[in-house]
XYZ file of C-alpha atoms in Angstrom:
720
model
C 46.558 78.577 127.587
C 45.411 77.770 131.296
C 49.234 76.791 131.975
C 47.951 73.190 133.814
C 52.047 72.030 133.536
C 54.721 74.270 132.598
C 55.440 77.281 129.940
C 56.989 78.209 127.849
C 57.014 81.149 125.428
C 60.673 82.594 123.155
C 60.849 86.597 123.484
C 59.966 88.159 120.923
C 61.978 91.172 120.684
C 65.206 89.845 121.633
C 66.952 86.516 119.951
C 68.914 85.282 123.199
C 65.543 85.478 125.800
C 62.617 82.814 126.641
C 60.206 82.982 129.857
C 58.987 80.151 130.938
C 56.080 79.828 134.026
C 53.717 78.378 135.509
C 52.918 80.422 138.737
C 55.844 82.677 138.830
C 57.592 84.223 135.908
C 60.693 83.553 135.132
C 63.485 85.028 132.058
C 66.091 83.029 130.960
C 69.229 84.596 128.567
C 70.117 81.608 126.434
C 74.265 81.930 126.283
C 77.253 79.307 125.233
C 77.706 76.324 127.261
C 81.552 75.901 128.290
C 82.447 72.725 129.796
C 82.201 73.988 134.491
C 79.269 76.109 133.349
C 77.096 75.982 136.076
C 73.797 76.921 134.016
C 71.633 74.705 132.808
C 73.182 73.272 129.119
C 69.203 73.102 126.708
C 71.714 72.166 123.356
C 74.948 70.809 122.835
C 76.111 73.797 122.288
C 73.507 76.646 124.255
C 72.923 76.793 127.976
C 70.366 79.033 129.363
C 71.004 81.522 132.819
C 68.426 83.110 134.775
C 67.660 86.559 134.914
C 65.385 87.564 137.328
C 62.433 86.205 138.430
C 58.630 87.623 139.020
C 56.309 86.238 142.057
C 53.581 89.230 142.891
C 51.435 87.862 140.206
C 48.918 85.581 141.603
C 46.090 83.155 139.823
C 48.694 83.623 136.045
C 46.248 81.833 134.082
C 48.209 83.241 131.033
C 50.734 86.102 130.459
C 51.413 87.683 126.229
C 55.031 89.502 125.638
C 54.524 92.787 124.984
C 55.702 93.156 120.699
C 57.993 95.909 121.721
C 61.755 96.553 123.193
C 60.015 99.503 125.475
C 59.443 99.050 128.427
C 62.194 95.811 127.996
C 60.316 92.570 128.892
C 56.941 93.775 129.551
C 54.936 90.692 130.412
C 50.620 90.648 129.288
C 49.589 88.538 132.870
C 46.094 86.947 132.501
C 44.230 86.207 136.276
C 41.562 83.711 137.542
C 39.393 86.859 138.724
C 39.910 88.907 135.435
C 42.815 91.071 135.314
C 44.738 91.878 133.362
C 48.222 92.877 134.372
C 51.807 94.643 133.066
C 54.591 93.716 134.384
C 58.761 94.501 132.824
C 60.692 91.688 134.156
C 63.644 94.288 133.059
C 64.320 97.019 136.488
C 66.233 99.811 134.798
C 64.270 99.611 131.362
C 63.087 102.492 129.831
C 58.877 103.320 129.947
C 57.630 106.353 128.399
C 54.816 105.054 128.296
C 54.786 104.127 131.604
C 53.420 100.366 131.099
C 54.363 98.816 133.689
C 52.384 98.277 136.518
C 49.233 98.965 134.372
C 45.771 96.735 135.548
C 42.785 95.748 133.715
C 39.989 95.274 134.986
C 36.686 93.832 133.795
C 33.355 94.881 134.816
C 32.752 91.455 136.806
C 35.653 88.609 137.446
C 35.553 84.747 135.664
C 38.846 83.475 134.235
C 40.617 85.670 131.442
C 41.480 82.272 128.997
C 43.202 83.697 126.435
C 45.906 87.010 125.806
C 47.090 88.243 122.404
C 49.217 91.371 121.335
C 47.863 92.960 118.276
C 51.343 92.376 116.017
C 50.858 95.337 113.885
C 48.970 97.875 116.257
C 50.901 96.580 119.404
C 48.879 98.685 121.922
C 45.993 97.221 121.542
C 45.786 93.748 123.536
C 43.039 91.265 123.541
C 41.737 89.396 126.745
C 39.395 86.020 125.979
C 36.857 85.536 128.857
C 34.604 83.517 130.382
C 30.730 83.942 130.468
C 29.172 86.319 132.380
C 25.362 87.103 131.847
C 25.254 90.612 130.580
C 28.770 90.801 129.800
C 31.580 90.912 127.140
C 33.809 87.932 126.988
C 36.781 89.829 124.000
C 37.933 92.681 125.645
C 39.616 94.970 123.349
C 42.056 96.610 125.996
C 44.345 100.351 124.389
C 47.310 99.848 126.842
C 48.706 103.002 126.086
C 44.823 104.679 127.468
C 44.936 106.804 130.945
C 42.165 106.516 133.463
C 41.193 110.057 134.094
C 40.134 108.496 129.917
C 38.907 105.799 131.161
C 36.923 107.049 134.419
C 33.706 108.358 132.315
C 35.514 110.961 130.845
C 34.999 111.102 126.523
C 31.503 110.517 125.799
C 32.953 107.178 124.220
C 33.394 105.887 127.049
C 31.053 107.119 129.615
C 28.754 104.478 132.037
C 31.956 102.294 132.740
C 32.522 102.094 135.990
C 34.811 99.942 138.297
C 33.298 95.892 140.234
C 32.659 96.612 143.202
C 34.786 96.853 146.463
C 37.095 97.822 143.872
C 39.061 101.288 144.567
C 39.577 103.043 141.006
C 44.056 103.925 141.292
C 46.103 105.931 139.052
C 47.306 102.870 137.265
C 43.591 101.019 137.289
C 42.042 100.493 133.528
C 38.432 100.195 133.464
C 36.518 100.672 130.665
C 38.525 98.014 127.253
C 38.197 99.914 124.131
C 35.846 97.602 122.770
C 33.746 94.414 123.507
C 33.430 91.649 121.961
C 30.458 89.052 122.354
C 27.905 89.719 125.253
C 26.794 86.656 126.729
C 29.072 84.399 125.212
C 32.704 82.319 126.227
C 36.112 83.311 124.357
C 38.813 79.694 124.921
C 40.891 81.627 121.873
C 42.560 84.002 120.234
C 43.890 85.244 117.132
C 44.830 88.632 115.072
C 45.458 88.436 111.644
C 49.061 90.028 110.075
C 48.417 91.794 108.091
C 45.076 92.748 108.953
C 45.043 94.395 111.595
C 41.502 95.388 112.067
C 40.721 91.201 112.108
C 40.398 89.274 115.123
C 39.737 85.604 114.879
C 37.970 84.069 118.173
C 36.784 79.886 118.879
C 33.200 81.003 121.146
C 30.975 78.743 123.655
C 32.164 75.551 122.225
C 30.790 75.689 118.811
C 31.708 78.326 116.816
C 34.935 80.121 115.131
C 34.114 83.575 114.476
C 35.871 86.154 112.443
C 35.866 90.297 113.866
C 36.707 93.156 111.702
C 36.575 96.650 115.104
C 36.452 98.709 112.199
C 32.397 97.643 112.406
C 31.844 95.433 115.891
C 28.320 94.795 115.980
C 27.832 91.894 113.170
C 30.573 89.170 113.038
C 31.524 86.433 109.150
C 28.062 86.498 108.576
C 29.399 82.057 106.893
C 31.110 80.614 111.084
C 31.229 76.714 111.260
C 30.086 75.483 113.275
C 32.201 72.928 115.451
C 33.766 72.281 118.511
C 37.325 72.301 117.229
C 37.196 76.282 119.309
C 40.886 76.171 120.823
C 44.426 77.490 119.877
C 43.199 78.496 116.802
C 46.257 80.165 115.261
C 46.604 81.874 111.598
C 49.427 80.301 109.836
C 51.785 83.425 109.360
C 52.431 82.725 105.922
C 48.965 81.890 104.200
C 45.772 85.106 105.657
C 43.871 82.606 104.646
C 44.938 79.355 106.732
C 43.634 78.400 109.752
C 44.105 75.640 112.303
C 42.579 74.945 115.841
C 42.291 71.912 117.804
C 39.304 69.983 119.864
C 40.721 66.888 122.113
C 42.761 64.895 120.148
C 42.000 66.755 116.519
C 43.134 69.711 114.496
C 41.527 70.921 113.092
C 43.057 73.207 108.985
C 40.072 75.513 107.523
C 40.633 77.608 104.347
C 38.492 81.282 105.332
C 37.592 80.882 101.709
C 35.341 77.996 101.937
C 35.319 77.963 106.152
C 31.892 75.944 106.036
C 34.004 72.812 106.605
C 38.265 72.270 106.841
C 40.270 70.784 105.060
C 42.073 68.753 106.506
C 41.179 66.438 109.957
C 44.031 65.386 112.264
C 43.977 62.400 114.391
C 46.004 62.364 117.226
C 45.868 59.550 119.502
C 46.071 61.238 122.864
C 44.669 64.995 124.103
C 45.863 67.984 122.470
C 46.799 71.012 124.355
C 48.781 72.882 122.303
C 49.834 73.794 118.387
C 51.902 76.464 116.818
C 52.885 77.694 113.586
C 55.856 78.248 112.541
C 56.682 82.003 112.152
C 59.778 80.726 109.639
C 58.308 78.776 107.660
C 54.526 78.546 105.491
C 52.839 75.520 106.402
C 54.790 73.738 108.957
C 53.018 73.039 111.766
C 53.856 71.620 115.688
C 50.721 70.255 117.435
C 51.843 68.409 120.753
C 49.371 66.465 122.502
C 48.662 65.585 126.616
C 51.333 63.702 128.563
C 52.997 62.780 124.863
C 56.791 62.606 125.129
C 56.733 63.471 121.013
C 55.579 66.636 118.957
C 54.411 66.623 115.937
C 55.266 67.942 112.889
C 52.925 68.741 109.798
C 54.739 69.727 106.547
C 50.924 71.023 105.076
C 51.619 71.030 101.171
C 49.030 72.234 98.234
C 48.777 69.288 95.285
C 46.794 70.279 91.794
C 43.481 67.329 91.467
C 42.563 68.613 87.812
C 40.864 71.637 88.660
C 40.880 70.961 92.686
C 43.101 71.650 94.902
C 44.313 69.146 97.173
C 46.098 69.495 101.039
C 49.087 67.141 101.843
C 50.734 66.699 104.602
C 54.337 64.989 105.251
C 54.301 64.311 109.714
C 57.998 64.814 110.588
C 58.216 63.768 114.724
C 60.645 65.598 117.219
C 61.614 63.587 120.005
C 63.580 65.624 122.232
C 63.441 63.960 125.893
C 63.058 60.002 124.468
C 60.320 58.953 126.271
C 59.793 61.556 129.241
C 55.766 64.040 128.348
C 56.421 67.389 127.026
C 54.728 70.513 128.827
C 55.124 73.136 126.045
C 56.765 74.125 123.059
C 57.782 77.498 121.694
C 59.074 77.913 117.892
C 62.332 80.960 117.836
C 60.441 83.937 115.708
C 63.626 84.535 114.052
C 65.588 81.637 113.781
C 63.949 78.904 111.110
C 63.162 75.399 112.214
C 64.343 76.713 115.715
C 61.794 76.165 119.270
C 61.663 75.717 123.037
C 60.147 71.929 124.709
C 60.571 71.769 128.614
C 59.182 69.297 131.306
C 56.967 69.298 133.450
C 59.789 69.719 136.247
C 61.227 72.816 134.251
C 64.201 70.433 132.055
C 64.727 73.159 128.765
C 65.343 71.879 125.552
C 66.804 73.898 122.081
C 66.647 71.913 119.243
C 66.245 73.234 115.757
C 64.009 71.261 113.079
C 66.559 69.947 110.350
C 65.049 70.689 107.132
C 64.690 67.431 104.468
C 67.007 67.957 102.266
C 66.558 67.905 98.400
C 69.168 67.660 96.207
C 69.397 68.212 92.106
C 72.781 67.484 89.815
C 72.824 69.751 86.491
C 73.445 67.603 83.759
C 76.572 70.192 83.763
C 78.204 68.739 87.204
C 76.922 71.143 89.464
C 74.939 70.828 92.028
C 71.951 71.642 94.547
C 69.952 71.568 97.299
C 67.370 73.806 98.864
C 67.523 73.670 102.764
C 65.337 75.436 104.801
C 64.872 78.675 103.025
C 68.590 78.517 101.817
C 69.303 78.063 98.111
C 72.948 76.043 98.733
C 74.664 75.233 95.546
C 77.978 74.046 94.665
C 79.658 74.858 91.336
C 81.907 72.603 89.412
C 84.379 75.821 87.441
C 84.840 77.109 91.331
C 86.350 72.776 92.279
C 88.061 71.004 90.955
C 86.600 68.455 88.044
C 84.898 65.514 88.648
C 86.966 63.849 85.382
C 85.278 60.413 86.750
C 81.532 61.634 86.974
C 79.498 59.410 83.785
C 77.363 62.800 83.119
C 80.839 64.584 82.129
C 81.880 60.892 80.447
C 78.967 60.660 77.907
C 78.899 64.792 77.545
C 83.102 64.441 76.653
C 81.935 61.847 75.140
C 79.708 63.384 72.808
C 81.031 66.371 71.873
C 84.054 64.267 69.883
C 80.587 62.316 68.548
C 80.482 59.083 70.234
C 78.777 56.157 68.980
C 77.575 58.647 65.561
C 80.877 56.429 63.575
C 78.092 54.273 61.396
C 80.250 52.647 59.208
C 83.308 52.026 60.868
C 80.987 51.459 63.822
C 84.129 50.386 66.725
C 85.931 53.477 66.130
C 83.121 54.863 68.220
C 84.821 52.146 71.200
C 87.948 54.176 70.647
C 85.893 56.929 71.739
C 84.612 55.658 74.316
C 87.688 55.232 75.134
C 87.111 52.083 78.440
C 88.380 48.392 76.899
C 84.104 47.955 77.730
C 83.360 50.690 75.241
C 85.817 49.404 72.151
C 84.996 45.526 73.539
C 81.192 45.606 72.605
C 81.626 47.686 69.706
C 84.115 45.734 68.280
C 81.826 42.884 68.589
C 78.800 44.817 66.978
C 81.450 45.708 64.026
C 81.952 42.169 63.924
C 79.174 40.979 63.741
C 77.632 43.110 60.848
C 79.992 42.559 58.631
C 79.676 38.489 59.069
C 76.206 39.567 58.605
C 76.802 40.868 55.826
C 79.287 38.421 54.430
C 75.709 35.829 54.694
C 77.397 34.226 57.217
C 74.687 33.986 58.899
C 71.342 32.475 57.656
C 67.795 33.365 59.448
C 64.759 32.035 60.446
C 62.009 33.777 59.773
C 60.989 33.045 62.831
C 64.141 34.735 64.279
C 63.900 37.079 61.422
C 63.101 40.330 63.728
C 66.021 39.901 65.320
C 69.316 41.932 64.234
C 72.078 40.939 66.413
C 72.079 37.413 67.965
C 73.996 36.157 70.446
C 75.982 32.895 71.530
C 73.843 31.478 73.819
C 71.018 31.895 70.442
C 73.581 30.511 67.995
C 74.606 27.615 70.634
C 70.781 26.194 71.196
C 70.150 25.684 67.300
C 67.798 28.957 67.254
C 69.265 30.094 64.186
C 69.554 27.117 61.754
C 66.068 25.693 60.047
C 65.224 23.167 62.569
C 65.779 25.284 65.938
C 67.831 23.041 67.314
C 72.085 22.088 67.086
C 72.929 19.364 65.777
C 74.945 16.310 67.628
C 78.629 17.836 68.389
C 81.390 15.494 66.752
C 84.233 13.900 69.244
C 87.130 14.768 67.315
C 91.052 13.797 68.413
C 93.653 16.890 67.932
C 97.304 16.751 68.536
C 99.407 19.361 69.313
C 101.087 21.241 67.369
C 104.653 21.543 67.517
C 105.961 18.342 70.595
C 108.150 15.903 69.312
C 106.089 12.574 68.778
C 107.853 10.928 71.861
C 105.766 13.294 74.674
C 103.195 14.648 72.528
C 99.713 14.352 72.190
C 96.045 14.439 72.223
C 93.217 16.795 72.950
C 89.858 15.617 73.145
C 87.764 18.362 71.136
C 83.716 18.724 69.977
C 82.341 20.905 66.357
C 79.696 21.279 64.624
C 77.989 24.212 62.802
C 75.987 26.065 65.438
C 79.747 25.839 67.651
C 82.196 26.565 64.370
C 79.568 30.139 64.427
C 79.653 31.014 67.564
C 83.476 31.402 66.779
C 83.183 33.091 64.675
C 80.643 35.894 67.170
C 83.917 35.239 68.867
C 86.780 36.662 66.926
C 88.370 33.112 66.333
C 86.620 32.203 62.667
C 91.167 31.109 62.196
C 91.386 29.091 58.575
C 88.541 30.420 57.272
C 88.453 32.504 54.012
C 92.411 33.231 54.608
C 92.301 34.183 57.894
C 94.888 32.638 59.755
C 95.677 32.246 63.653
C 98.921 33.783 62.899
C 97.833 36.725 61.343
C 95.483 36.780 64.862
C 98.190 35.916 67.245
C 100.118 38.450 65.317
C 97.656 41.404 66.025
C 97.175 40.970 69.999
C 101.444 41.169 69.901
C 101.207 44.688 68.501
C 98.921 45.836 70.692
C 101.047 44.302 73.189
C 99.117 41.918 75.155
C 101.667 39.074 74.940
C 100.309 36.789 77.507
C 96.685 36.217 75.443
C 98.395 35.587 72.833
C 100.454 32.888 74.244
C 97.701 31.682 75.749
C 95.528 31.596 72.444
C 97.644 29.814 71.102
C 97.773 27.396 73.165
C 94.951 26.608 73.920
C 95.239 25.657 70.331
C 97.233 23.001 70.830
C 100.056 25.606 68.974
C 102.957 25.337 71.999
C 106.028 25.523 70.662
C 103.951 29.387 69.333
C 103.315 30.290 72.630
C 106.450 29.692 73.612
C 108.087 31.652 71.256
C 105.584 34.625 71.703
C 106.125 34.200 74.884
C 109.834 34.753 74.326
C 109.697 37.858 72.509
C 106.846 39.507 75.420
C 110.390 38.950 77.222
C 111.697 41.166 75.334
C 109.359 43.929 75.218
C 109.865 47.071 75.421
C 106.513 48.574 75.893
C 106.243 47.501 79.158
C 103.123 45.307 79.021
C 104.241 41.221 79.497
C 103.673 39.803 82.422
C 104.968 40.473 85.963
C 107.130 37.827 86.125
C 110.027 37.347 83.644
C 108.084 35.324 80.851
C 110.900 32.870 80.279
C 110.773 31.485 82.933
C 107.264 30.410 82.349
C 108.350 29.837 78.171
C 110.903 27.089 79.665
C 108.196 25.861 82.302
C 105.825 24.981 79.519
C 108.853 23.590 77.179
C 109.484 20.623 79.661
C 105.412 19.816 79.050
C 104.385 16.394 78.677
C 100.918 13.578 79.253
C 101.956 12.256 81.268
C 99.659 12.434 84.524
C 102.410 11.691 88.078
C 105.564 14.126 87.260
C 107.156 16.968 89.391
C 106.881 18.042 85.605
C 102.868 18.553 86.577
C 103.614 18.635 90.372
C 105.719 22.180 89.967
C 103.162 23.652 87.361
C 100.806 23.700 90.269
C 102.761 25.384 93.002
C 103.498 27.407 90.130
C 100.538 28.240 88.838
C 99.440 29.957 92.208
C 101.618 32.449 92.233
C 101.092 33.867 88.869
C 99.738 37.231 88.879
C 98.613 37.521 85.361
C 95.405 35.481 84.336
C 96.329 34.088 81.110
C 99.318 32.588 82.595
C 97.980 31.092 85.075
C 94.973 29.137 82.563
C 97.908 28.137 80.156
C 98.926 26.080 83.884
C 96.367 24.883 84.019
C 95.057 24.124 80.672
C 98.343 22.594 80.704
C 97.766 20.627 83.552
C 93.822 20.080 82.807
C 92.768 16.185 82.685
C 88.902 16.711 80.234
C 88.949 19.106 83.122
C 88.202 22.741 82.188
C 86.749 24.763 84.880
C 89.778 26.042 85.974
C 90.312 27.685 82.418
C 86.783 29.064 82.245
C 86.197 29.789 85.583
C 89.195 32.256 85.984
C 87.812 35.948 85.698
C 90.660 38.103 84.176
C 90.671 36.175 81.745
C 87.903 37.668 78.017
C 84.539 36.525 77.557
C 85.030 35.800 73.823
C 87.678 33.719 74.928
C 86.336 31.275 77.567
C 83.307 31.224 75.476
C 85.654 30.535 73.307
C 86.831 27.406 75.258
C 83.763 25.721 76.005
C 82.673 25.989 72.675
C 86.165 23.816 71.807
C 86.212 21.132 75.153
C 83.569 20.823 76.279
C 80.474 18.736 75.556
C 76.942 19.725 74.506
C 75.537 19.495 78.122
C 78.540 20.641 79.089
C 78.643 23.404 77.718
C 75.325 24.996 77.736
C 75.419 23.840 81.266
C 78.348 26.568 81.132
C 76.792 29.241 78.765
C 72.946 29.667 80.847
C 75.233 30.079 84.095
C 77.560 33.174 82.515
C 75.017 34.418 80.487
C 72.797 34.810 83.950
C 75.940 36.300 85.742
C 77.285 38.901 82.599
C 73.316 39.928 83.508
C 72.975 39.852 87.226
C 76.738 41.919 87.447
C 75.334 44.072 84.148
C 79.095 43.514 81.829
C 78.217 44.701 78.594
C 81.002 42.462 77.779
C 78.771 40.120 77.948
C 75.752 41.595 75.334
C 77.811 38.587 73.258
C 76.827 35.904 75.218
C 72.750 37.655 74.648
C 72.685 39.642 71.479
C 70.920 42.172 70.614
C 68.270 40.589 72.583
C 65.054 40.777 74.940
C 68.144 39.136 76.951
C 70.322 41.922 75.699
C 68.769 44.597 77.090
C 68.327 42.968 81.155
C 71.880 43.076 81.257
C 72.277 46.538 79.747
C 69.478 47.600 82.406
C 71.508 46.233 84.701
C 74.398 48.088 83.550
C 72.742 51.476 83.339
C 72.049 50.944 87.528
C 74.824 50.849 87.720
C 77.441 53.308 85.864
C 74.276 55.354 85.247
C 75.583 54.687 81.360
C 72.454 56.126 79.479
C 74.322 57.391 76.068
C 75.844 53.723 75.133
C 72.864 52.164 76.026
C 71.114 54.780 73.658
C 73.167 53.918 70.559
C 73.765 50.196 71.089
C 69.856 49.325 70.847
C 69.968 52.106 67.863
C 72.183 48.875 66.604
C 68.741 46.199 67.602
C 65.502 45.302 66.073
C 63.122 48.009 65.299
C 60.751 45.008 67.543
C 63.473 46.191 70.498
C 63.698 49.843 70.143
C 59.830 49.427 71.079
C 60.433 47.885 74.498
C 59.799 51.053 77.679
C 63.612 50.210 78.938
C 64.942 51.124 75.792
C 62.750 54.603 74.819
C 63.441 55.721 79.184
C 66.699 55.507 78.033
C 66.631 57.308 74.638
C 64.296 59.921 75.922
C 66.218 60.332 78.710
C 69.993 60.807 76.492
C 67.756 62.921 74.686
C 67.368 65.162 77.454
C 71.109 65.854 78.642
C 71.495 66.647 74.433
C 69.079 69.180 75.204
C 70.636 71.090 78.698
C 73.671 71.202 77.284
C 72.464 72.394 73.576
C 74.698 69.553 71.669
C 71.628 70.557 68.666
C 73.921 69.082 66.747
C 74.682 65.492 68.604
C 71.005 65.400 69.389
């Protein structure tokens, strides 16, 4: 506490006053900042107003602010000659005990290094002195004592005397209440907050000692041998934890194991100050010489087995950019607020914001801690966040989502989203195909239950493990006049036929005709898709009829242009390459908003290149895969399927399950879906339909455990 540079100190009694000093004492008051204010701005919202200055104290070395309001702003000043002077910066303040102006004079002159008021017994003031042979280095003064009692008028104080050439005065006290440390040096002092008779002292550059004023004859027996005796300070929230420093090293001690530091912190430069936060447990601030930063160490305890070890979180506060900081002071009452000062006297008022820990309950209530405050957002007081996935999962769980095991497609209806309807419809379709014996599993894949189109097209389900070469066929258009008609090349083999079944395009098998499929689409109002699928199956007349029907529908689900116009354009189709009709189709295609209508024109003008159809993002995955199975050669088809599968996995699109199936690739897709959507509910129920082997995957276990935990927190025991 030797002020080689500017020092700063918050008032322990007033939340808006502080003191700066180096040779003079300056008292400031913090006020709101206003434009045009001539006072020193110390933060965005506050300014400092100078109230008083005291220049009467010569050889000032250290100060301590009296922790009582009467007299107001009473400061103890330690001087180079060892004297301690009490001075008030508030003229006219009540002084019932006549403290202002008192001087406490040691037996022999030497420098006063440290002053500390007792926090519980404020009339006790401890002063730490340099070494003097045959004299004590720690003097504890009773500031309420009066000179007559101290001038050999009581038996216990008899023998006191003044230093040479010093005349006694009415305000001069010469006999301390307690004397400690004969022929030693006291470099730092700190009282224990909850043990008012106990004092901590850094002594002789080699000891930290604890003194009990009830028995001064002995200090604590187990005193550590250390050079870290400077700045000793007790954590106000833990009487067992103290801190000290020497050079570039900070030592954290536990008094229950006082042999050595429990934690050592190293700095790059010599340390000049450290201080525990008075409002936050375990928060230690340190300042190094000529440094522009204040280091903050959040010291926590971590249990490792049977032992408890300290862990720290380090932060840096840099209030002046690259300019050096001379000192700082924590506010005694405001959480994480501190003042700092530069050697030139520039002051900053800073609040250190805590790291916020956010917790979101399964009921969408949010709570977060910020320092000593616990804040909560209650959904009952605000409009419900219906789009949040936790709300969706809870509502789906209540209505039995995922529990329909017979008609599994009903889970999609309960899910209420197109993507969920698609995946549960696909699972229902595959289960029905499997139950009907239309998919034969070889022994290699017997562990899987739900193969995707990719595995089927690669021939992994065939007895030989690879597909047979596709047969190229020429198929005529249906519904065109002979002279306008033409043919399209299609590819067929057993694997393609099985993949078409997974896509729902198993037409003309077992009495299922394309007309039945198209009728279902129309009854659901999907006229564009029905017309497009008819066209992709070379039934152009059916497509025209569907468009005409859709143009007069009352359900409002028709295209965003007059479907009669599109039907009329289709009716002029011709296989000739260079015609005005084809040019008009290319121009019209760019003006259509419906992806299926765009795909229809792209299909009509395609010359064995169906990329514009296959890469039309608005087309359902099952329709794009079906088109690839019909119109692409083996090499082009597998190249397209591989690219499409990779894309579906990358974006976590549930429709991609058609390609991956419930396999390892399917788990990767679902993991990406969970990462993006947070829907562990759907991922868990979908994987329940997979093979038991896949349920052992760590990712799947995590989804299931997470969903079970949610059901527990929602208290939905039956659904769990």
